Amino acid sequence: MKPDNYLIIDFEATCCDQGSVPREHMEIIEIGAVMASAHDLEIISEFQSFIRPVRHPNLTPFCKSLTSIQQAEVDSAPLFHDAILAFKKWLYQYPNFIFCSWGDYDYKQLEQDCRFNKVPNPVSAQHVNLKKLIAEKQNLMRKPGLGEAIRLSGLTFEGKHHRGIDDARNIARLLPYIYGTETFKSKDNCRPRTNNRSQ
């Protein structure tokens, strides 16, 4: 059954390029989410919240540089439990949606944070990997990064890459290339798959 809406989520999380924040200790520090109508693939609502981390409360220089999220923004943010309650209240205003993200990371990170905080996962909907779907729809040899997909579509990235809400908005701009009829303007560095079956 076709959904009425597409929920697009992009999380930013604590991280370090020096190994001080192990993958299993990463915590969400920003929820960026948009709800797009399956009818016209346009955004109908948005949700954004910073979250105060507890395992590694001080953001690393790498994390601040990558995400542009500053220490003061997470210091004054709600804890995970409260942010998730607000997110869930926003979320279930909209019926019959599927959970979309660019890759599987966001789905797994949400599961990890919910387990750590002993909070039920607020998103019970089916999850789809838009990065995989766009490669299939556009007949690409490999799955493109978000910035690359935006470039291949002929669009220009809007906002700051690796900011949850900006990434979610840009992913939504690619929905016509996944669920609609739009085709990439360019496929350089992402060559189409070839059929190797003998004639």
Short mmCIF file of N, CA, C and O in Angstrom, two decimals, residues 6-10 32-38 40-46 100-102 130 134 146 149-150 153 155 157-158 164-180 182:
data_model
loop_
_atom_site.label_atom_id
_atom_site.label_comp_id
_atom_site.label_asym_id
_atom_site.label_seq_id
_atom_site.Cartn_x
_atom_site.Cartn_y
_atom_site.Cartn_z
N TYR A 6 5.97 10.74 3.43
CA TYR A 6 7.34 10.25 3.61
C TYR A 6 7.97 11.04 4.76
O TYR A 6 8.11 12.27 4.68
N LEU A 7 8.35 10.34 5.84
CA LEU A 7 9.07 10.95 6.94
C LEU A 7 10.56 10.82 6.64
O LEU A 7 11.07 9.71 6.55
N ILE A 8 11.24 11.94 6.48
CA ILE A 8 12.67 11.93 6.21
C ILE A 8 13.40 12.43 7.44
O ILE A 8 13.15 13.54 7.91
N ILE A 9 14.28 11.58 7.98
CA ILE A 9 15.01 11.92 9.19
C ILE A 9 16.51 11.94 8.91
O ILE A 9 17.04 11.06 8.22
N ASP A 10 17.17 12.96 9.46
CA ASP A 10 18.63 12.99 9.43
C ASP A 10 19.11 13.38 10.82
O ASP A 10 18.74 14.43 11.35
N GLY A 32 16.81 16.23 12.77
CA GLY A 32 16.29 17.02 11.65
C GLY A 32 15.29 16.14 10.91
O GLY A 32 15.63 15.03 10.49
N ALA A 33 14.07 16.59 10.79
CA ALA A 33 13.04 15.76 10.16
C ALA A 33 12.09 16.61 9.34
O ALA A 33 11.75 17.73 9.74
N VAL A 34 11.70 16.08 8.21
CA VAL A 34 10.65 16.72 7.41
C VAL A 34 9.62 15.67 7.04
O VAL A 34 9.93 14.48 6.91
N MET A 35 8.39 16.11 6.91
CA MET A 35 7.31 15.25 6.43
C MET A 35 6.94 15.74 5.04
O MET A 35 6.65 16.93 4.85
N ALA A 36 7.00 14.84 4.07
CA ALA A 36 6.66 15.19 2.69
C ALA A 36 5.46 14.40 2.24
O ALA A 36 5.30 13.22 2.57
N SER A 37 4.59 15.04 1.49
CA SER A 37 3.40 14.39 0.97
C SER A 37 3.77 13.42 -0.15
O SER A 37 4.52 13.76 -1.06
N ALA A 38 3.22 12.21 -0.09
CA ALA A 38 3.45 11.24 -1.17
C ALA A 38 2.71 11.65 -2.43
O ALA A 38 3.03 11.17 -3.52
N ASP A 40 2.42 14.89 -3.83
CA ASP A 40 3.17 15.80 -4.70
C ASP A 40 4.65 15.90 -4.33
O ASP A 40 5.39 16.68 -4.93
N LEU A 41 5.10 15.11 -3.34
CA LEU A 41 6.49 15.04 -2.92
C LEU A 41 7.02 16.37 -2.38
O LEU A 41 8.21 16.63 -2.39
N GLU A 42 6.11 17.19 -1.86
CA GLU A 42 6.48 18.48 -1.29
C GLU A 42 6.46 18.40 0.24
O GLU A 42 5.64 17.69 0.83
N ILE A 43 7.36 19.14 0.86
CA ILE A 43 7.41 19.19 2.33
C ILE A 43 6.16 19.87 2.88
O ILE A 43 5.77 20.94 2.41
N ILE A 44 5.54 19.22 3.86
CA ILE A 44 4.34 19.81 4.48
C ILE A 44 4.60 20.23 5.93
O ILE A 44 3.83 21.02 6.49
N SER A 45 5.70 19.73 6.53
CA SER A 45 5.99 20.12 7.91
C SER A 45 7.44 19.75 8.23
O SER A 45 8.03 18.89 7.57
N GLU A 46 7.99 20.42 9.26
CA GLU A 46 9.37 20.17 9.68
C GLU A 46 9.46 20.08 11.19
O GLU A 46 8.65 20.67 11.91
N CYS A 100 12.09 7.33 6.11
CA CYS A 100 13.11 7.39 5.07
C CYS A 100 14.39 8.03 5.61
O CYS A 100 14.32 9.00 6.37
N SER A 101 15.53 7.51 5.21
CA SER A 101 16.80 8.14 5.55
C SER A 101 17.81 7.85 4.45
O SER A 101 17.61 6.96 3.63
N TRP A 102 18.88 8.63 4.46
CA TRP A 102 19.92 8.46 3.43
C TRP A 102 20.92 7.43 3.95
O TRP A 102 21.84 7.76 4.68
N LEU A 130 16.86 5.50 1.21
CA LEU A 130 16.72 6.28 -0.02
C LEU A 130 18.01 6.30 -0.84
O LEU A 130 17.96 6.45 -2.07
N ILE A 134 17.69 5.43 -4.73
CA ILE A 134 18.01 6.37 -5.80
C ILE A 134 19.01 5.75 -6.77
O ILE A 134 18.96 6.01 -7.98
N LEU A 146 24.97 12.08 -0.28
CA LEU A 146 23.92 13.07 -0.44
C LEU A 146 24.38 14.25 -1.28
O LEU A 146 23.69 14.68 -2.21
N ALA A 149 24.55 13.18 -4.89
CA ALA A 149 23.23 13.03 -5.51
C ALA A 149 22.64 14.40 -5.87
O ALA A 149 22.02 14.56 -6.93
N ILE A 150 22.82 15.37 -4.97
CA ILE A 150 22.34 16.72 -5.26
C ILE A 150 23.03 17.26 -6.51
O ILE A 150 22.39 17.84 -7.40
N SER A 153 21.87 15.61 -9.73
CA SER A 153 20.51 16.03 -10.11
C SER A 153 20.50 17.40 -10.77
O SER A 153 19.48 17.82 -11.31
N LEU A 155 20.93 20.10 -8.98
CA LEU A 155 20.54 21.03 -7.93
C LEU A 155 21.78 21.56 -7.21
O LEU A 155 22.88 21.04 -7.38
N PHE A 157 23.20 22.34 -3.31
CA PHE A 157 22.90 22.05 -1.91
C PHE A 157 22.51 23.33 -1.19
O PHE A 157 23.18 24.36 -1.30
N GLU A 158 21.42 23.26 -0.45
CA GLU A 158 20.92 24.41 0.29
C GLU A 158 21.18 24.22 1.78
O GLU A 158 20.85 23.18 2.35
N GLY A 164 21.41 18.39 10.59
CA GLY A 164 20.29 17.48 10.43
C GLY A 164 19.13 18.04 9.63
O GLY A 164 18.66 17.43 8.67
N ILE A 165 18.67 19.24 9.98
CA ILE A 165 17.50 19.78 9.31
C ILE A 165 17.81 20.14 7.86
O ILE A 165 16.98 19.94 6.96
N ASP A 166 19.02 20.66 7.59
CA ASP A 166 19.38 20.99 6.22
C ASP A 166 19.53 19.74 5.36
O ASP A 166 19.09 19.71 4.20
N ASP A 167 20.14 18.70 5.92
CA ASP A 167 20.27 17.44 5.17
C ASP A 167 18.89 16.85 4.88
O ASP A 167 18.63 16.38 3.77
N ALA A 168 17.99 16.88 5.86
CA ALA A 168 16.64 16.34 5.66
C ALA A 168 15.91 17.10 4.55
O ALA A 168 15.25 16.50 3.70
N ARG A 169 16.05 18.42 4.54
CA ARG A 169 15.41 19.22 3.50
C ARG A 169 15.96 18.89 2.12
O ARG A 169 15.22 18.79 1.14
N ASN A 170 17.28 18.70 2.04
CA ASN A 170 17.89 18.39 0.75
C ASN A 170 17.54 16.98 0.28
O ASN A 170 17.36 16.76 -0.91
N ILE A 171 17.43 16.04 1.22
CA ILE A 171 16.99 14.70 0.84
C ILE A 171 15.58 14.77 0.25
O ILE A 171 15.28 14.12 -0.75
N ALA A 172 14.73 15.58 0.87
CA ALA A 172 13.36 15.72 0.35
C ALA A 172 13.35 16.26 -1.07
O ALA A 172 12.47 15.89 -1.87
N ARG A 173 14.30 17.10 -1.42
CA ARG A 173 14.37 17.65 -2.78
C ARG A 173 14.69 16.56 -3.80
O ARG A 173 14.47 16.75 -5.00
N LEU A 174 15.21 15.42 -3.33
CA LEU A 174 15.54 14.32 -4.23
C LEU A 174 14.41 13.32 -4.41
O LEU A 174 14.51 12.39 -5.21
N LEU A 175 13.31 13.50 -3.69
CA LEU A 175 12.20 12.55 -3.81
C LEU A 175 11.69 12.38 -5.24
O LEU A 175 11.34 11.26 -5.64
N PRO A 176 11.62 13.46 -6.05
CA PRO A 176 11.17 13.26 -7.44
C PRO A 176 12.09 12.35 -8.25
O PRO A 176 11.66 11.77 -9.26
N TYR A 177 13.34 12.19 -7.81
CA TYR A 177 14.30 11.32 -8.50
C TYR A 177 14.21 9.88 -7.99
O TYR A 177 14.85 8.99 -8.53
N ILE A 178 13.45 9.68 -6.93
CA ILE A 178 13.29 8.36 -6.33
C ILE A 178 11.88 7.82 -6.56
O ILE A 178 11.68 6.70 -7.04
N TYR A 179 10.89 8.65 -6.25
CA TYR A 179 9.49 8.22 -6.36
C TYR A 179 8.76 8.90 -7.52
O TYR A 179 7.61 8.56 -7.79
N GLY A 180 9.42 9.84 -8.17
CA GLY A 180 8.80 10.52 -9.30
C GLY A 180 9.43 10.10 -10.62
O GLY A 180 9.97 8.99 -10.74
N GLU A 182 11.69 12.21 -12.41
CA GLU A 182 12.88 13.01 -12.74
C GLU A 182 14.10 12.10 -12.93
O GLU A 182 14.22 11.05 -12.27
#
